[in-house]
Amino acid sequence: MTAENAVNFSELVNKNKKTLARLKESPRLLLHRRDGEDLVLTTAARAEQDQTVVSAATRMLAAMARRERGSTELLLDILPDAFPWVRFLPEPDVHAFAVELVDTMRAADSIGNSASVAQLLIAWQHTAEIHSDPELLDALSRDHDADYGPVPDPRGVA
């Protein structure tokens, strides 16, 4: 979002009518917060429109991937345009990524929550980063012949 579409959260609290009027000029307003994650403010109608567009694109992609002969090859051909980092993945992983992406998008659309899609994209991008660095790939794929013991719970739960 551009700077003109951003305000401090306190501006919304102190000058709410003036701040909310800015939504007529822009579909979204970025609210900077001092003590937390920034927020995005939009109208319910705009959020519903955005969800409708994402849902339609997801359904079209999933239907194409399931029904059209050669669609998997087409999807594999266009993935490097959409996600240039897939060039670092081994061929079987590119195919696995394509299938998992379509399936996860369909599932996420069915519940109206795209967090799992974002997580999937980040995970596969990190996998590509590992494959792009021969030293890192070697270090992570080498058999270390050692048991380093139990792994502590990352949440700090004993």
mmCIF file with all atom_site columns, C-alpha atoms in Angstrom:
data_model
loop_
_atom_site.group_PDB
_atom_site.id
_atom_site.type_symbol
_atom_site.label_atom_id
_atom_site.label_alt_id
_atom_site.label_comp_id
_atom_site.label_asym_id
_atom_site.label_entity_id
_atom_site.label_seq_id
_atom_site.pdbx_PDB_ins_code
_atom_site.Cartn_x
_atom_site.Cartn_y
_atom_site.Cartn_z
_atom_site.occupancy
_atom_site.B_iso_or_equiv
_atom_site.pdbx_formal_charge
_atom_site.auth_seq_id
_atom_site.auth_comp_id
_atom_site.auth_asym_id
_atom_site.auth_atom_id
_atom_site.pdbx_PDB_model_num
ATOM 1   C CA . MET A 1 1   ? 0.000   0.000   0.000   1.00 0.00 ? 1   MET A CA 1
ATOM 2   C CA . THR A 1 2   ? 1.175   3.493   -0.721  1.00 0.00 ? 2   THR A CA 1
ATOM 3   C CA . ALA A 1 3   ? 1.961   6.075   1.934   1.00 0.00 ? 3   ALA A CA 1
ATOM 4   C CA . GLU A 1 4   ? -1.200  8.049   1.156   1.00 0.00 ? 4   GLU A CA 1
ATOM 5   C CA . ASN A 1 5   ? -3.219  4.935   2.034   1.00 0.00 ? 5   ASN A CA 1
ATOM 6   C CA . ALA A 1 6   ? -1.613  4.642   5.469   1.00 0.00 ? 6   ALA A CA 1
ATOM 7   C CA . VAL A 1 7   ? -2.388  6.357   8.759   1.00 0.00 ? 7   VAL A CA 1
ATOM 8   C CA . ASN A 1 8   ? -1.602  5.824   12.394  1.00 0.00 ? 8   ASN A CA 1
ATOM 9   C CA . PHE A 1 9   ? -4.252  3.896   14.305  1.00 0.00 ? 9   PHE A CA 1
ATOM 10  C CA . SER A 1 10  ? -4.629  6.878   16.634  1.00 0.00 ? 10  SER A CA 1
ATOM 11  C CA . GLU A 1 11  ? -5.853  8.928   13.683  1.00 0.00 ? 11  GLU A CA 1
ATOM 12  C CA . LEU A 1 12  ? -8.747  6.505   13.258  1.00 0.00 ? 12  LEU A CA 1
ATOM 13  C CA . VAL A 1 13  ? -9.555  6.800   16.949  1.00 0.00 ? 13  VAL A CA 1
ATOM 14  C CA . ASN A 1 14  ? -9.226  10.594  17.156  1.00 0.00 ? 14  ASN A CA 1
ATOM 15  C CA . LYS A 1 15  ? -10.543 11.618  13.728  1.00 0.00 ? 15  LYS A CA 1
ATOM 16  C CA . ASN A 1 16  ? -12.692 8.662   12.778  1.00 0.00 ? 16  ASN A CA 1
ATOM 17  C CA . LYS A 1 17  ? -15.047 10.397  10.295  1.00 0.00 ? 17  LYS A CA 1
ATOM 18  C CA . LYS A 1 18  ? -12.218 12.053  8.395   1.00 0.00 ? 18  LYS A CA 1
ATOM 19  C CA . THR A 1 19  ? -10.156 8.857   8.416   1.00 0.00 ? 19  THR A CA 1
ATOM 20  C CA . LEU A 1 20  ? -13.049 6.644   7.312   1.00 0.00 ? 20  LEU A CA 1
ATOM 21  C CA . ALA A 1 21  ? -13.857 9.103   4.516   1.00 0.00 ? 21  ALA A CA 1
ATOM 22  C CA . ARG A 1 22  ? -10.496 8.154   2.979   1.00 0.00 ? 22  ARG A CA 1
ATOM 23  C CA . LEU A 1 23  ? -11.992 4.755   2.134   1.00 0.00 ? 23  LEU A CA 1
ATOM 24  C CA . LYS A 1 24  ? -13.937 6.529   -0.633  1.00 0.00 ? 24  LYS A CA 1
ATOM 25  C CA . GLU A 1 25  ? -10.615 7.363   -2.304  1.00 0.00 ? 25  GLU A CA 1
ATOM 26  C CA . SER A 1 26  ? -8.946  4.009   -1.782  1.00 0.00 ? 26  SER A CA 1
ATOM 27  C CA . PRO A 1 27  ? -10.210 0.437   -1.342  1.00 0.00 ? 27  PRO A CA 1
ATOM 28  C CA . ARG A 1 28  ? -8.001  -0.132  1.704   1.00 0.00 ? 28  ARG A CA 1
ATOM 29  C CA . LEU A 1 29  ? -6.395  1.850   4.473   1.00 0.00 ? 29  LEU A CA 1
ATOM 30  C CA . LEU A 1 30  ? -3.289  0.647   6.299   1.00 0.00 ? 30  LEU A CA 1
ATOM 31  C CA . LEU A 1 31  ? -3.461  1.396   10.015  1.00 0.00 ? 31  LEU A CA 1
ATOM 32  C CA . HIS A 1 32  ? -0.046  1.563   11.698  1.00 0.00 ? 32  HIS A CA 1
ATOM 33  C CA . ARG A 1 33  ? -0.067  0.486   15.328  1.00 0.00 ? 33  ARG A CA 1
ATOM 34  C CA . ARG A 1 34  ? 2.671   1.128   17.862  1.00 0.00 ? 34  ARG A CA 1
ATOM 35  C CA . ASP A 1 35  ? 1.929   -1.860  20.052  1.00 0.00 ? 35  ASP A CA 1
ATOM 36  C CA . GLY A 1 36  ? 0.878   -4.481  17.546  1.00 0.00 ? 36  GLY A CA 1
ATOM 37  C CA . GLU A 1 37  ? 0.723   -5.661  13.999  1.00 0.00 ? 37  GLU A CA 1
ATOM 38  C CA . ASP A 1 38  ? -0.523  -3.147  11.428  1.00 0.00 ? 38  ASP A CA 1
ATOM 39  C CA . LEU A 1 39  ? -4.133  -3.544  10.339  1.00 0.00 ? 39  LEU A CA 1
ATOM 40  C CA . VAL A 1 40  ? -5.869  -3.132  6.991   1.00 0.00 ? 40  VAL A CA 1
ATOM 41  C CA . LEU A 1 41  ? -9.230  -1.410  6.992   1.00 0.00 ? 41  LEU A CA 1
ATOM 42  C CA . THR A 1 42  ? -11.644 -1.897  4.131   1.00 0.00 ? 42  THR A CA 1
ATOM 43  C CA . THR A 1 43  ? -15.365 -2.011  3.622   1.00 0.00 ? 43  THR A CA 1
ATOM 44  C CA . ALA A 1 44  ? -17.283 -5.249  3.988   1.00 0.00 ? 44  ALA A CA 1
ATOM 45  C CA . ALA A 1 45  ? -18.386 -4.935  0.349   1.00 0.00 ? 45  ALA A CA 1
ATOM 46  C CA . ARG A 1 46  ? -14.753 -4.617  -0.834  1.00 0.00 ? 46  ARG A CA 1
ATOM 47  C CA . ALA A 1 47  ? -13.649 -7.583  1.296   1.00 0.00 ? 47  ALA A CA 1
ATOM 48  C CA . GLU A 1 48  ? -16.493 -9.657  -0.133  1.00 0.00 ? 48  GLU A CA 1
ATOM 49  C CA . GLN A 1 49  ? -15.535 -8.631  -3.681  1.00 0.00 ? 49  GLN A CA 1
ATOM 50  C CA . ASP A 1 50  ? -11.916 -9.615  -3.060  1.00 0.00 ? 50  ASP A CA 1
ATOM 51  C CA . GLN A 1 51  ? -12.989 -12.984 -1.659  1.00 0.00 ? 51  GLN A CA 1
ATOM 52  C CA . THR A 1 52  ? -15.289 -13.534 -4.639  1.00 0.00 ? 52  THR A CA 1
ATOM 53  C CA . VAL A 1 53  ? -12.426 -12.889 -7.077  1.00 0.00 ? 53  VAL A CA 1
ATOM 54  C CA . VAL A 1 54  ? -10.010 -15.187 -5.228  1.00 0.00 ? 54  VAL A CA 1
ATOM 55  C CA . SER A 1 55  ? -12.668 -17.881 -4.949  1.00 0.00 ? 55  SER A CA 1
ATOM 56  C CA . ALA A 1 56  ? -13.517 -17.672 -8.649  1.00 0.00 ? 56  ALA A CA 1
ATOM 57  C CA . ALA A 1 57  ? -9.862  -17.886 -9.677  1.00 0.00 ? 57  ALA A CA 1
ATOM 58  C CA . THR A 1 58  ? -9.336  -20.837 -7.346  1.00 0.00 ? 58  THR A CA 1
ATOM 59  C CA . ARG A 1 59  ? -12.353 -22.720 -8.676  1.00 0.00 ? 59  ARG A CA 1
ATOM 60  C CA . MET A 1 60  ? -11.336 -22.075 -12.292 1.00 0.00 ? 60  MET A CA 1
ATOM 61  C CA . LEU A 1 61  ? -7.766  -23.237 -11.685 1.00 0.00 ? 61  LEU A CA 1
ATOM 62  C CA . ALA A 1 62  ? -8.929  -26.346 -9.839  1.00 0.00 ? 62  ALA A CA 1
ATOM 63  C CA . ALA A 1 63  ? -11.498 -27.211 -12.514 1.00 0.00 ? 63  ALA A CA 1
ATOM 64  C CA . MET A 1 64  ? -8.944  -26.734 -15.266 1.00 0.00 ? 64  MET A CA 1
ATOM 65  C CA . ALA A 1 65  ? -6.408  -28.899 -13.446 1.00 0.00 ? 65  ALA A CA 1
ATOM 66  C CA . ARG A 1 66  ? -8.939  -31.708 -13.015 1.00 0.00 ? 66  ARG A CA 1
ATOM 67  C CA . ARG A 1 67  ? -10.720 -31.723 -16.359 1.00 0.00 ? 67  ARG A CA 1
ATOM 68  C CA . GLU A 1 68  ? -8.619  -30.549 -19.244 1.00 0.00 ? 68  GLU A CA 1
ATOM 69  C CA . ARG A 1 69  ? -6.248  -32.961 -20.924 1.00 0.00 ? 69  ARG A CA 1
ATOM 70  C CA . GLY A 1 70  ? -2.785  -31.468 -20.810 1.00 0.00 ? 70  GLY A CA 1
ATOM 71  C CA . SER A 1 71  ? -3.734  -28.974 -18.122 1.00 0.00 ? 71  SER A CA 1
ATOM 72  C CA . THR A 1 72  ? -1.163  -30.355 -15.709 1.00 0.00 ? 72  THR A CA 1
ATOM 73  C CA . GLU A 1 73  ? 1.529   -29.710 -18.299 1.00 0.00 ? 73  GLU A CA 1
ATOM 74  C CA . LEU A 1 74  ? 0.169   -26.196 -18.828 1.00 0.00 ? 74  LEU A CA 1
ATOM 75  C CA . LEU A 1 75  ? 0.204   -25.562 -15.095 1.00 0.00 ? 75  LEU A CA 1
ATOM 76  C CA . LEU A 1 76  ? 3.772   -26.852 -14.865 1.00 0.00 ? 76  LEU A CA 1
ATOM 77  C CA . ASP A 1 77  ? 4.718   -24.575 -17.784 1.00 0.00 ? 77  ASP A CA 1
ATOM 78  C CA . ILE A 1 78  ? 3.282   -21.424 -16.174 1.00 0.00 ? 78  ILE A CA 1
ATOM 79  C CA . LEU A 1 79  ? 4.499   -22.028 -12.616 1.00 0.00 ? 79  LEU A CA 1
ATOM 80  C CA . PRO A 1 80  ? 7.958   -20.509 -13.286 1.00 0.00 ? 80  PRO A CA 1
ATOM 81  C CA . ASP A 1 81  ? 6.275   -17.326 -14.515 1.00 0.00 ? 81  ASP A CA 1
ATOM 82  C CA . ALA A 1 82  ? 4.186   -17.040 -11.355 1.00 0.00 ? 82  ALA A CA 1
ATOM 83  C CA . PHE A 1 83  ? 6.828   -18.401 -8.980  1.00 0.00 ? 83  PHE A CA 1
ATOM 84  C CA . PRO A 1 84  ? 10.336  -18.022 -10.498 1.00 0.00 ? 84  PRO A CA 1
ATOM 85  C CA . TRP A 1 85  ? 11.882  -19.890 -7.578  1.00 0.00 ? 85  TRP A CA 1
ATOM 86  C CA . VAL A 1 86  ? 10.356  -23.218 -8.767  1.00 0.00 ? 86  VAL A CA 1
ATOM 87  C CA . ARG A 1 87  ? 13.252  -23.400 -11.226 1.00 0.00 ? 87  ARG A CA 1
ATOM 88  C CA . PHE A 1 88  ? 15.398  -24.547 -8.294  1.00 0.00 ? 88  PHE A CA 1
ATOM 89  C CA . LEU A 1 89  ? 13.105  -27.449 -7.395  1.00 0.00 ? 89  LEU A CA 1
ATOM 90  C CA . PRO A 1 90  ? 13.768  -30.935 -8.759  1.00 0.00 ? 90  PRO A CA 1
ATOM 91  C CA . GLU A 1 91  ? 11.221  -31.925 -11.432 1.00 0.00 ? 91  GLU A CA 1
ATOM 92  C CA . PRO A 1 92  ? 9.232   -34.309 -9.187  1.00 0.00 ? 92  PRO A CA 1
ATOM 93  C CA . ASP A 1 93  ? 8.954   -31.546 -6.579  1.00 0.00 ? 93  ASP A CA 1
ATOM 94  C CA . VAL A 1 94  ? 7.596   -29.074 -9.143  1.00 0.00 ? 94  VAL A CA 1
ATOM 95  C CA . HIS A 1 95  ? 4.816   -31.518 -9.941  1.00 0.00 ? 95  HIS A CA 1
ATOM 96  C CA . ALA A 1 96  ? 4.168   -32.171 -6.235  1.00 0.00 ? 96  ALA A CA 1
ATOM 97  C CA . PHE A 1 97  ? 4.044   -28.419 -5.593  1.00 0.00 ? 97  PHE A CA 1
ATOM 98  C CA . ALA A 1 98  ? 1.526   -27.877 -8.411  1.00 0.00 ? 98  ALA A CA 1
ATOM 99  C CA . VAL A 1 99  ? -0.793  -30.614 -7.146  1.00 0.00 ? 99  VAL A CA 1
ATOM 100 C CA . GLU A 1 100 ? -0.502  -29.518 -3.531  1.00 0.00 ? 100 GLU A CA 1
ATOM 101 C CA . LEU A 1 101 ? -1.080  -25.868 -4.460  1.00 0.00 ? 101 LEU A CA 1
ATOM 102 C CA . VAL A 1 102 ? -4.307  -26.569 -6.342  1.00 0.00 ? 102 VAL A CA 1
ATOM 103 C CA . ASP A 1 103 ? -5.601  -28.921 -3.642  1.00 0.00 ? 103 ASP A CA 1
ATOM 104 C CA . THR A 1 104 ? -4.753  -26.506 -0.831  1.00 0.00 ? 104 THR A CA 1
ATOM 105 C CA . MET A 1 105 ? -6.315  -23.570 -2.677  1.00 0.00 ? 105 MET A CA 1
ATOM 106 C CA . ARG A 1 106 ? -9.550  -25.533 -3.101  1.00 0.00 ? 106 ARG A CA 1
ATOM 107 C CA . ALA A 1 107 ? -9.613  -26.566 0.544   1.00 0.00 ? 107 ALA A CA 1
ATOM 108 C CA . ALA A 1 108 ? -8.796  -23.048 1.773   1.00 0.00 ? 108 ALA A CA 1
ATOM 109 C CA . ASP A 1 109 ? -11.470 -21.542 -0.453  1.00 0.00 ? 109 ASP A CA 1
ATOM 110 C CA . SER A 1 110 ? -14.020 -23.967 0.971   1.00 0.00 ? 110 SER A CA 1
ATOM 111 C CA . ILE A 1 111 ? -13.490 -22.531 4.460   1.00 0.00 ? 111 ILE A CA 1
ATOM 112 C CA . GLY A 1 112 ? -12.775 -18.939 3.431   1.00 0.00 ? 112 GLY A CA 1
ATOM 113 C CA . ASN A 1 113 ? -9.312  -18.825 4.985   1.00 0.00 ? 113 ASN A CA 1
ATOM 114 C CA . SER A 1 114 ? -6.202  -18.510 2.813   1.00 0.00 ? 114 SER A CA 1
ATOM 115 C CA . ALA A 1 115 ? -3.617  -18.869 5.604   1.00 0.00 ? 115 ALA A CA 1
ATOM 116 C CA . SER A 1 116 ? -2.829  -22.448 4.586   1.00 0.00 ? 116 SER A CA 1
ATOM 117 C CA . VAL A 1 117 ? -2.105  -21.344 1.001   1.00 0.00 ? 117 VAL A CA 1
ATOM 118 C CA . ALA A 1 118 ? 0.303   -18.670 2.199   1.00 0.00 ? 118 ALA A CA 1
ATOM 119 C CA . GLN A 1 119 ? 1.994   -21.202 4.477   1.00 0.00 ? 119 GLN A CA 1
ATOM 120 C CA . LEU A 1 120 ? 2.293   -23.695 1.611   1.00 0.00 ? 120 LEU A CA 1
ATOM 121 C CA . LEU A 1 121 ? 3.865   -21.098 -0.697  1.00 0.00 ? 121 LEU A CA 1
ATOM 122 C CA . ILE A 1 122 ? 6.373   -20.062 1.953   1.00 0.00 ? 122 ILE A CA 1
ATOM 123 C CA . ALA A 1 123 ? 7.316   -23.670 2.711   1.00 0.00 ? 123 ALA A CA 1
ATOM 124 C CA . TRP A 1 124 ? 7.869   -24.551 -0.949  1.00 0.00 ? 124 TRP A CA 1
ATOM 125 C CA . GLN A 1 125 ? 9.835   -21.338 -1.514  1.00 0.00 ? 125 GLN A CA 1
ATOM 126 C CA . HIS A 1 126 ? 12.129  -22.259 1.372   1.00 0.00 ? 126 HIS A CA 1
ATOM 127 C CA . THR A 1 127 ? 12.561  -25.710 -0.157  1.00 0.00 ? 127 THR A CA 1
ATOM 128 C CA . ALA A 1 128 ? 13.581  -24.049 -3.428  1.00 0.00 ? 128 ALA A CA 1
ATOM 129 C CA . GLU A 1 129 ? 16.044  -21.844 -1.540  1.00 0.00 ? 129 GLU A CA 1
ATOM 130 C CA . ILE A 1 130 ? 17.678  -24.944 -0.087  1.00 0.00 ? 130 ILE A CA 1
ATOM 131 C CA . HIS A 1 131 ? 17.957  -26.536 -3.543  1.00 0.00 ? 131 HIS A CA 1
ATOM 132 C CA . SER A 1 132 ? 19.465  -23.318 -4.923  1.00 0.00 ? 132 SER A CA 1
ATOM 133 C CA . ASP A 1 133 ? 22.431  -23.518 -2.533  1.00 0.00 ? 133 ASP A CA 1
ATOM 134 C CA . PRO A 1 134 ? 24.568  -26.656 -3.054  1.00 0.00 ? 134 PRO A CA 1
ATOM 135 C CA . GLU A 1 135 ? 26.324  -26.317 0.307   1.00 0.00 ? 135 GLU A CA 1
ATOM 136 C CA . LEU A 1 136 ? 23.073  -25.914 2.203   1.00 0.00 ? 136 LEU A CA 1
ATOM 137 C CA . LEU A 1 137 ? 21.457  -28.786 0.302   1.00 0.00 ? 137 LEU A CA 1
ATOM 138 C CA . ASP A 1 138 ? 24.420  -31.008 1.108   1.00 0.00 ? 138 ASP A CA 1
ATOM 139 C CA . ALA A 1 139 ? 24.381  -30.053 4.795   1.00 0.00 ? 139 ALA A CA 1
ATOM 140 C CA . LEU A 1 140 ? 20.653  -30.671 5.131   1.00 0.00 ? 140 LEU A CA 1
ATOM 141 C CA . SER A 1 141 ? 20.532  -33.903 3.140   1.00 0.00 ? 141 SER A CA 1
ATOM 142 C CA . ARG A 1 142 ? 23.650  -35.549 4.555   1.00 0.00 ? 142 ARG A CA 1
ATOM 143 C CA . ASP A 1 143 ? 23.220  -38.511 6.926   1.00 0.00 ? 143 ASP A CA 1
ATOM 144 C CA . HIS A 1 144 ? 24.713  -37.369 10.216  1.00 0.00 ? 144 HIS A CA 1
ATOM 145 C CA . ASP A 1 145 ? 24.708  -40.839 11.832  1.00 0.00 ? 145 ASP A CA 1
ATOM 146 C CA . ALA A 1 146 ? 23.797  -39.348 15.180  1.00 0.00 ? 146 ALA A CA 1
ATOM 147 C CA . ASP A 1 147 ? 20.783  -39.078 17.399  1.00 0.00 ? 147 ASP A CA 1
ATOM 148 C CA . TYR A 1 148 ? 20.697  -35.659 18.937  1.00 0.00 ? 148 TYR A CA 1
ATOM 149 C CA . GLY A 1 149 ? 18.049  -36.637 21.462  1.00 0.00 ? 149 GLY A CA 1
ATOM 150 C CA . PRO A 1 150 ? 14.514  -35.427 21.926  1.00 0.00 ? 150 PRO A CA 1
ATOM 151 C CA . VAL A 1 151 ? 13.499  -32.219 20.227  1.00 0.00 ? 151 VAL A CA 1
ATOM 152 C CA . PRO A 1 152 ? 12.164  -29.604 22.633  1.00 0.00 ? 152 PRO A CA 1
ATOM 153 C CA . ASP A 1 153 ? 8.631   -28.360 22.053  1.00 0.00 ? 153 ASP A CA 1
ATOM 154 C CA . PRO A 1 154 ? 8.967   -24.983 20.250  1.00 0.00 ? 154 PRO A CA 1
ATOM 155 C CA . ARG A 1 155 ? 6.066   -23.608 22.284  1.00 0.00 ? 155 ARG A CA 1
ATOM 156 C CA . GLY A 1 156 ? 8.005   -24.209 25.493  1.00 0.00 ? 156 GLY A CA 1
ATOM 157 C CA . VAL A 1 157 ? 5.560   -26.857 26.727  1.00 0.00 ? 157 VAL A CA 1
ATOM 158 C CA . ALA A 1 158 ? 7.298   -29.590 28.668  1.00 0.00 ? 158 ALA A CA 1
#
